[in-house]
Coordinates of C-alpha atoms in Angstrom, one line a residue:
X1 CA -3.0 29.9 -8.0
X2 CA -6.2 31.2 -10.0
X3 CA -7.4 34.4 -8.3
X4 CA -11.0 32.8 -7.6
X5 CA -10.0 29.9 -6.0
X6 CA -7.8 32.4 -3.3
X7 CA -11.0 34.6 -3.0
X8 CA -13.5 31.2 -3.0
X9 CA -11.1 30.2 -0.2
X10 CA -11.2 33.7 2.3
X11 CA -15.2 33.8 1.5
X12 CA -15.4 30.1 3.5
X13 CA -13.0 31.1 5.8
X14 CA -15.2 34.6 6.3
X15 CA -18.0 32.4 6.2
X16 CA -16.9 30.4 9.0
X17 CA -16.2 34.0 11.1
X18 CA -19.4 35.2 10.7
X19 CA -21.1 32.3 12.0
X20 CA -18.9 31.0 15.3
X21 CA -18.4 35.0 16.4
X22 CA -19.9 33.9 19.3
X23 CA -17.0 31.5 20.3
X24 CA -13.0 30.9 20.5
X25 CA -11.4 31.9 16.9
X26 CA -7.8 31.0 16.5
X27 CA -5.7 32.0 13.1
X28 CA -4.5 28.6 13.2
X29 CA -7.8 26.5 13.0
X30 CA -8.8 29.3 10.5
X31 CA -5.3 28.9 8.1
X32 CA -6.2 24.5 8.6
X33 CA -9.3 25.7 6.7
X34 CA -8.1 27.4 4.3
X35 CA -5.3 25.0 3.2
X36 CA -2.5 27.5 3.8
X37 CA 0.0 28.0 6.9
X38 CA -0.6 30.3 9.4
X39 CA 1.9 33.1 7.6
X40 CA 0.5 33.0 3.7
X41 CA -3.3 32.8 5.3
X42 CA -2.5 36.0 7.5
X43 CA -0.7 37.6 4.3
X44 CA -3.4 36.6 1.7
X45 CA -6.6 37.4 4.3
X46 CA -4.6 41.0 4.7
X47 CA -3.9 41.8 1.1
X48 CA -7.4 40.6 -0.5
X49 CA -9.6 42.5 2.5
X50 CA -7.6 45.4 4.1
X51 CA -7.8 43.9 7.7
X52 CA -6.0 41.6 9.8
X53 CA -8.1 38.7 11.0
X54 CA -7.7 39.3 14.4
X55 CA -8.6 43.3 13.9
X56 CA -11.4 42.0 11.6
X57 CA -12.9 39.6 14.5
X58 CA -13.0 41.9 17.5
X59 CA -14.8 44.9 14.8
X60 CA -17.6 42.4 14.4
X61 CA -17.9 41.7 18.0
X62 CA -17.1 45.0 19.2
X63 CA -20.3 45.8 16.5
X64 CA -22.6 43.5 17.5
X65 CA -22.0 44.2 21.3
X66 CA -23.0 47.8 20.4
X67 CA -26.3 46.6 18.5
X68 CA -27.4 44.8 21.4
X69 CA -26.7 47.5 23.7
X70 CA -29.2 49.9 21.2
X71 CA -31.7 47.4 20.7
X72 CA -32.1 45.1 23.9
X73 CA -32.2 45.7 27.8
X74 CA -29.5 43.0 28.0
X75 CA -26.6 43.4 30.7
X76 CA -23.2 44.5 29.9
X77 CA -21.6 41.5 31.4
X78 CA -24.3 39.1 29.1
X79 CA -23.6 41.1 26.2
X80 CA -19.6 40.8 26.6
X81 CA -20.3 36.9 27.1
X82 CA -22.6 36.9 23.7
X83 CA -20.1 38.5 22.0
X84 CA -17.0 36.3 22.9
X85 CA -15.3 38.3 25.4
X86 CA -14.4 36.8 28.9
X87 CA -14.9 39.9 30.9
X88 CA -16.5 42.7 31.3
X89 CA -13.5 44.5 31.7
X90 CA -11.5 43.2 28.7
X91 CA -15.4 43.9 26.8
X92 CA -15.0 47.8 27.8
X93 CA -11.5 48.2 27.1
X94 CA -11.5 46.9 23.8
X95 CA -15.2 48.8 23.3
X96 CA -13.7 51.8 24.4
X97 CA -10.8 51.4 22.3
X98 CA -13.2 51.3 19.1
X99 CA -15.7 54.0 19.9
X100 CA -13.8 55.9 22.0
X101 CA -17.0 55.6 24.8
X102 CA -18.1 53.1 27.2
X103 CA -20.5 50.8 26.8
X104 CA -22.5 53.0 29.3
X105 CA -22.7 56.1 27.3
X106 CA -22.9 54.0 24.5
X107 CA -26.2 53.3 25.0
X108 CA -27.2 56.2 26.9
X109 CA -26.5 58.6 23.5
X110 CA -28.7 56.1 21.3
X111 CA -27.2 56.5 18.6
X112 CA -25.5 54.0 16.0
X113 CA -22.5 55.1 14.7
X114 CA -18.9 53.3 13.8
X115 CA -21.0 49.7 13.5
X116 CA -18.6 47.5 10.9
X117 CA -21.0 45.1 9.4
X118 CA -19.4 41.8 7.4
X119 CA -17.0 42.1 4.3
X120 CA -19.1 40.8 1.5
X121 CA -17.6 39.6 -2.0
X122 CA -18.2 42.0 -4.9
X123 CA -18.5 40.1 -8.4
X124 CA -17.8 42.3 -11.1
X125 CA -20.3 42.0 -13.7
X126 CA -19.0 41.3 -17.5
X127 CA -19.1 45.3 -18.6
X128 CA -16.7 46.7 -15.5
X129 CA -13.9 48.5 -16.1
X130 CA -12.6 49.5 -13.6
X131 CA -10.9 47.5 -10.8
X132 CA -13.0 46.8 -7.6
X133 CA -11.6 45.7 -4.4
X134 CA -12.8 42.1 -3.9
X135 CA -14.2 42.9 -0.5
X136 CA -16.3 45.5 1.2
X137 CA -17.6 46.6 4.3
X138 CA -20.2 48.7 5.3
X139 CA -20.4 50.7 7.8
X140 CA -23.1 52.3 10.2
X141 CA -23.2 55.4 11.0
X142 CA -25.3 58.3 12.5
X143 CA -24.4 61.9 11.7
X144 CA -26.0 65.2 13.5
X145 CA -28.0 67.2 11.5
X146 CA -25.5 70.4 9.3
X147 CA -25.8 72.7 6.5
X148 CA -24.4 72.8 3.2
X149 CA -23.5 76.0 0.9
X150 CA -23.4 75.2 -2.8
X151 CA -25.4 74.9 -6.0
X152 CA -28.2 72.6 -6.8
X153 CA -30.5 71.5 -9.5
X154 CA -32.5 68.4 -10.6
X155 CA -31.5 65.3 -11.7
X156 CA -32.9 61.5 -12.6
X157 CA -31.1 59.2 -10.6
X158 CA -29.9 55.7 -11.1
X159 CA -33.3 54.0 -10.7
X160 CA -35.3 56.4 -13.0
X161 CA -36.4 55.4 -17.0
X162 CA -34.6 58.1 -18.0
X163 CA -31.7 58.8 -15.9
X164 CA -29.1 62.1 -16.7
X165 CA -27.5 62.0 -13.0
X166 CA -23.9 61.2 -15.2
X167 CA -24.5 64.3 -17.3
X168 CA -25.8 66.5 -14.9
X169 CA -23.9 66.1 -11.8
X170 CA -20.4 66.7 -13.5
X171 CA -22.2 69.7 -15.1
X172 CA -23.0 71.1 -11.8
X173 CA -19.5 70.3 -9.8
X174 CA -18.3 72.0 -13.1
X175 CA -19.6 75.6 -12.0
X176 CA -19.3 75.0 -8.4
X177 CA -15.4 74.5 -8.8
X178 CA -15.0 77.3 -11.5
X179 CA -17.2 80.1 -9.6
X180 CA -16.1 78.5 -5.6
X181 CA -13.3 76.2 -5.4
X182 CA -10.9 79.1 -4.4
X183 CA -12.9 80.4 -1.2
X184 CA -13.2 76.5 0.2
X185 CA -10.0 75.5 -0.7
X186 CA -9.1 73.0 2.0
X187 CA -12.8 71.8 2.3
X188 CA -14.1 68.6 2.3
X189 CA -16.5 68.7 -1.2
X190 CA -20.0 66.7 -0.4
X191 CA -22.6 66.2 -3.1
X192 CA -26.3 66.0 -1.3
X193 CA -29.2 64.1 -3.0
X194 CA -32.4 64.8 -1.7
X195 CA -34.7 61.5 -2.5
X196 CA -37.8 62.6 -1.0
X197 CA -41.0 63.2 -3.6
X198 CA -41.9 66.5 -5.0
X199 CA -44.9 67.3 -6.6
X200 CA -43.7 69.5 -8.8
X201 CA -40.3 67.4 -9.9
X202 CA -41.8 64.1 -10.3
X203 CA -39.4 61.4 -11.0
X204 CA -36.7 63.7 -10.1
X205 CA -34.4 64.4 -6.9
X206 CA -32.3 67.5 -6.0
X207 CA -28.9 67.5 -6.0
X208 CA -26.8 69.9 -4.3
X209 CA -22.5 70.4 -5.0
X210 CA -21.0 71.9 -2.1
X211 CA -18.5 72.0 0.4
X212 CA -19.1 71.0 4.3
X213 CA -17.0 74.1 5.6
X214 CA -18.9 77.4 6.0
X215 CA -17.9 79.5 2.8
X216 CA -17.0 82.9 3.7
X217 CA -15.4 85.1 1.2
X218 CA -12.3 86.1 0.8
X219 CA -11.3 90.3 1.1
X220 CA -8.3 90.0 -0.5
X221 CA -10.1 88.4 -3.6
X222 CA -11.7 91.7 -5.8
X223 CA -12.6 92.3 -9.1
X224 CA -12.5 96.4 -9.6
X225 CA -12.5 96.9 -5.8
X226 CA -15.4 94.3 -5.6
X227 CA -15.5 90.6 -4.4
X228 CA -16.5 88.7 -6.7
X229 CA -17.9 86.1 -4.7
X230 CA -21.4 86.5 -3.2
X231 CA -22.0 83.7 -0.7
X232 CA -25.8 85.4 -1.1
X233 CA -25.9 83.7 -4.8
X234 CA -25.2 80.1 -3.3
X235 CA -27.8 77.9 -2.6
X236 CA -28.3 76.4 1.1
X237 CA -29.3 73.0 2.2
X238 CA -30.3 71.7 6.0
X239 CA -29.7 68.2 6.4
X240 CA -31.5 66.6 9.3
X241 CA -29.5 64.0 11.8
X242 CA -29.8 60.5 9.9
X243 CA -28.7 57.1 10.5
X244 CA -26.3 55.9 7.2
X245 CA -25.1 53.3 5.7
X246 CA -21.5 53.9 4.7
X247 CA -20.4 52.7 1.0
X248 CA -16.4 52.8 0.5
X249 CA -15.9 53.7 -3.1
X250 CA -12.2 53.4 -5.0
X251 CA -11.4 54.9 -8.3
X252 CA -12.9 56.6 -11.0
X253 CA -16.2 58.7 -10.7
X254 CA -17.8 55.9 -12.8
X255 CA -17.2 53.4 -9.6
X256 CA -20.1 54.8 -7.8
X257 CA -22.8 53.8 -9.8
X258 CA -21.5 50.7 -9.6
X259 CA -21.3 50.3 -5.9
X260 CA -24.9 51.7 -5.6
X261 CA -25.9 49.1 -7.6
X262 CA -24.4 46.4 -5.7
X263 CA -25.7 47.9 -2.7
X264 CA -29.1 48.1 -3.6
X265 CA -29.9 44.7 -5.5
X266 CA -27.5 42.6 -3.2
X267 CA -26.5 43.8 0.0
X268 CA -29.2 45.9 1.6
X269 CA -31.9 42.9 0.9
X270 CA -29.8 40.8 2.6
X271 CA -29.0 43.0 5.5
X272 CA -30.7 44.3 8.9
X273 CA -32.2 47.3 7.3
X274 CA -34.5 48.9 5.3
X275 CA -33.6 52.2 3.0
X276 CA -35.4 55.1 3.3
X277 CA -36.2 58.5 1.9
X278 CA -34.3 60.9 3.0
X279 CA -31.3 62.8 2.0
X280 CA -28.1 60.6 0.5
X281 CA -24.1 62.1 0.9
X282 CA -21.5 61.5 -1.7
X283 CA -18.4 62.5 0.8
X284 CA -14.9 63.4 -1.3
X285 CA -11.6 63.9 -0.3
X286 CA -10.4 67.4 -0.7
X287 CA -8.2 66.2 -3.6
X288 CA -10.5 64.1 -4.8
X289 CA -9.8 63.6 -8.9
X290 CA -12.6 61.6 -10.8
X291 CA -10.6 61.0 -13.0
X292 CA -7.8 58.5 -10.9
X293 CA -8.1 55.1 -10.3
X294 CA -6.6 55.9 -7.1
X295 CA -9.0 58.6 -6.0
X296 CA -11.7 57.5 -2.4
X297 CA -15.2 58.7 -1.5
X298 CA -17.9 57.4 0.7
X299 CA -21.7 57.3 -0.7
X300 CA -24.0 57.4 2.5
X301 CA -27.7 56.5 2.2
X302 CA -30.2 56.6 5.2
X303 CA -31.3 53.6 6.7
X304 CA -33.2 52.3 9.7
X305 CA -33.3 48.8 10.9
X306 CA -35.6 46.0 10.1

């Protein structure tokens, strides 16, 4: 079987999800649709999106129950029957299960934050390289305000005439690993983009390398008797609480520009949201390698809803 006709086949069935979330979905009416049994739909459906269907149908609901709770008065018992529950009580245990809250507190902190939105296909365009997976999902997500320890400088980003970010960027994680690496070894890197305007960088945003631990230097690290570190030197960035959308990005450093682009042009103007200035988080894995197709990271950019 062609690999588009599999993925043409899970986008109908996904299709189909998105809009009858509202009632009764069984894997066998959805398998009927897709022309395969009940086992090869469950196996295909698993392998091309990461997710079994039935996980993948109670995240929507449980996500869309947790919208309404943000963004309407509506009762928890109306919101459990919107959302295809039967009960209130099976509604808060499953809720409780995925946000580790109630529904209560849910909406009493005000706050969005684990909302899965739909998988959406991403067609590779005829220059790509690197493998994508077929399907992603987007998460929302609001994170406290924190402060970041690094070095930063000034870049042109994706969506500027004359963009360097490719040049720059690796220039700056160069001297961030080389001078800091040892004393946040065990850190979670994070890359910080500050969109906002500034007079006196026009065109340009700030772009900070750093790590989210504090970095504290090390006595038994000298140089003649000195340390050679001087977390005075580093540069220090304040980043206000924000509501995200989350990007999942596999493989090479090269992948994110890609999935930024696919973000911008095709999902956001099709989504609940608008995109707004503010400051955007490229979150790495503490091994993260550029370099590896296997590598992960997580691009978040501030939203608000429509």
């Amino acid at each position: 079987m062609a690999n588009q006709d599999r993925l043409t086949r899970i986008e109908k069935v996904l299709d189909y999800i998105h809009e009858h979330l509202d009632e009764p979905i069984h894997v066998t009416s959805l398998a009927e649709k897709s022309c395969w049994s009940r086992w090869q739909f469950q196996r295909v459906f698993g392998q091309t999106t990461g997710l079994t269907v039935a996980q993948y149908i109670r995240e929507l609901r449980l996500s869309q129950a947790a919208e309404l709770l943000l963004s309407s008065k509506t009762r928890h018992m109306d919101i459990a029957i919107q959302c295809g529950f039967d009960s209130e009580i099976s509604f808060s245990r499953a809720f409780k299960h995925m946000f580790n809250c109630t529904p209560r507190d849910y909406r009493q902190r005000g706050k969005r934050y684990g909302l899965r939105t739909p998988l959406q296909y991403r067609r590779p365009n005829k220059t790509q390289t690197e493998t994508l997976k077929s399907f992603t999902q987007i998460r929302i997500e609001s994170r406290d305000g924190f402060q970041v320890q690094g070095k930063c400088d000034w870049i042109r980003g994706l969506l500027s005439s004359t963009p360097d970010f490719s040049e720059r960027v690796p220039q700056l994680w160069s001297q961030v690993i080389s001078e800091i690496s040892t004393i946040a070894k065990g850190s979670r890197p994070i890359g910080i983009i500050d969109t906002q305007d500034h007079a006196k960088h026009p065109n340009q945003m700030l772009y900070w390398a750093g790590y989210l631990e504090p970095i504290k230097p090390s006595p038994s690290i000298t140089f003649n008797g000195a340390n050679p570190f001087n977390t005075r030197q580093l540069d220090t960035v304040t980043v206000p609480l924000q509501e995200y959308a989350v990007i999942p990005v596999y493989g090479k450093s090269s992948a994110v520009e890609k999935a930024l682009e696919w973000f911008i042009y095709q999902w956001l103007p099709e989504s609940n949201y608008y995109g707004v200035q503010g400051y955007e988080l490229e979150v790495y894995e503490p091994d993260y390698d550029p370099n590896s197709p296997q590598s992960y990271m997580e691009y978040w950019l501030p939203i608000k809803p429509r």
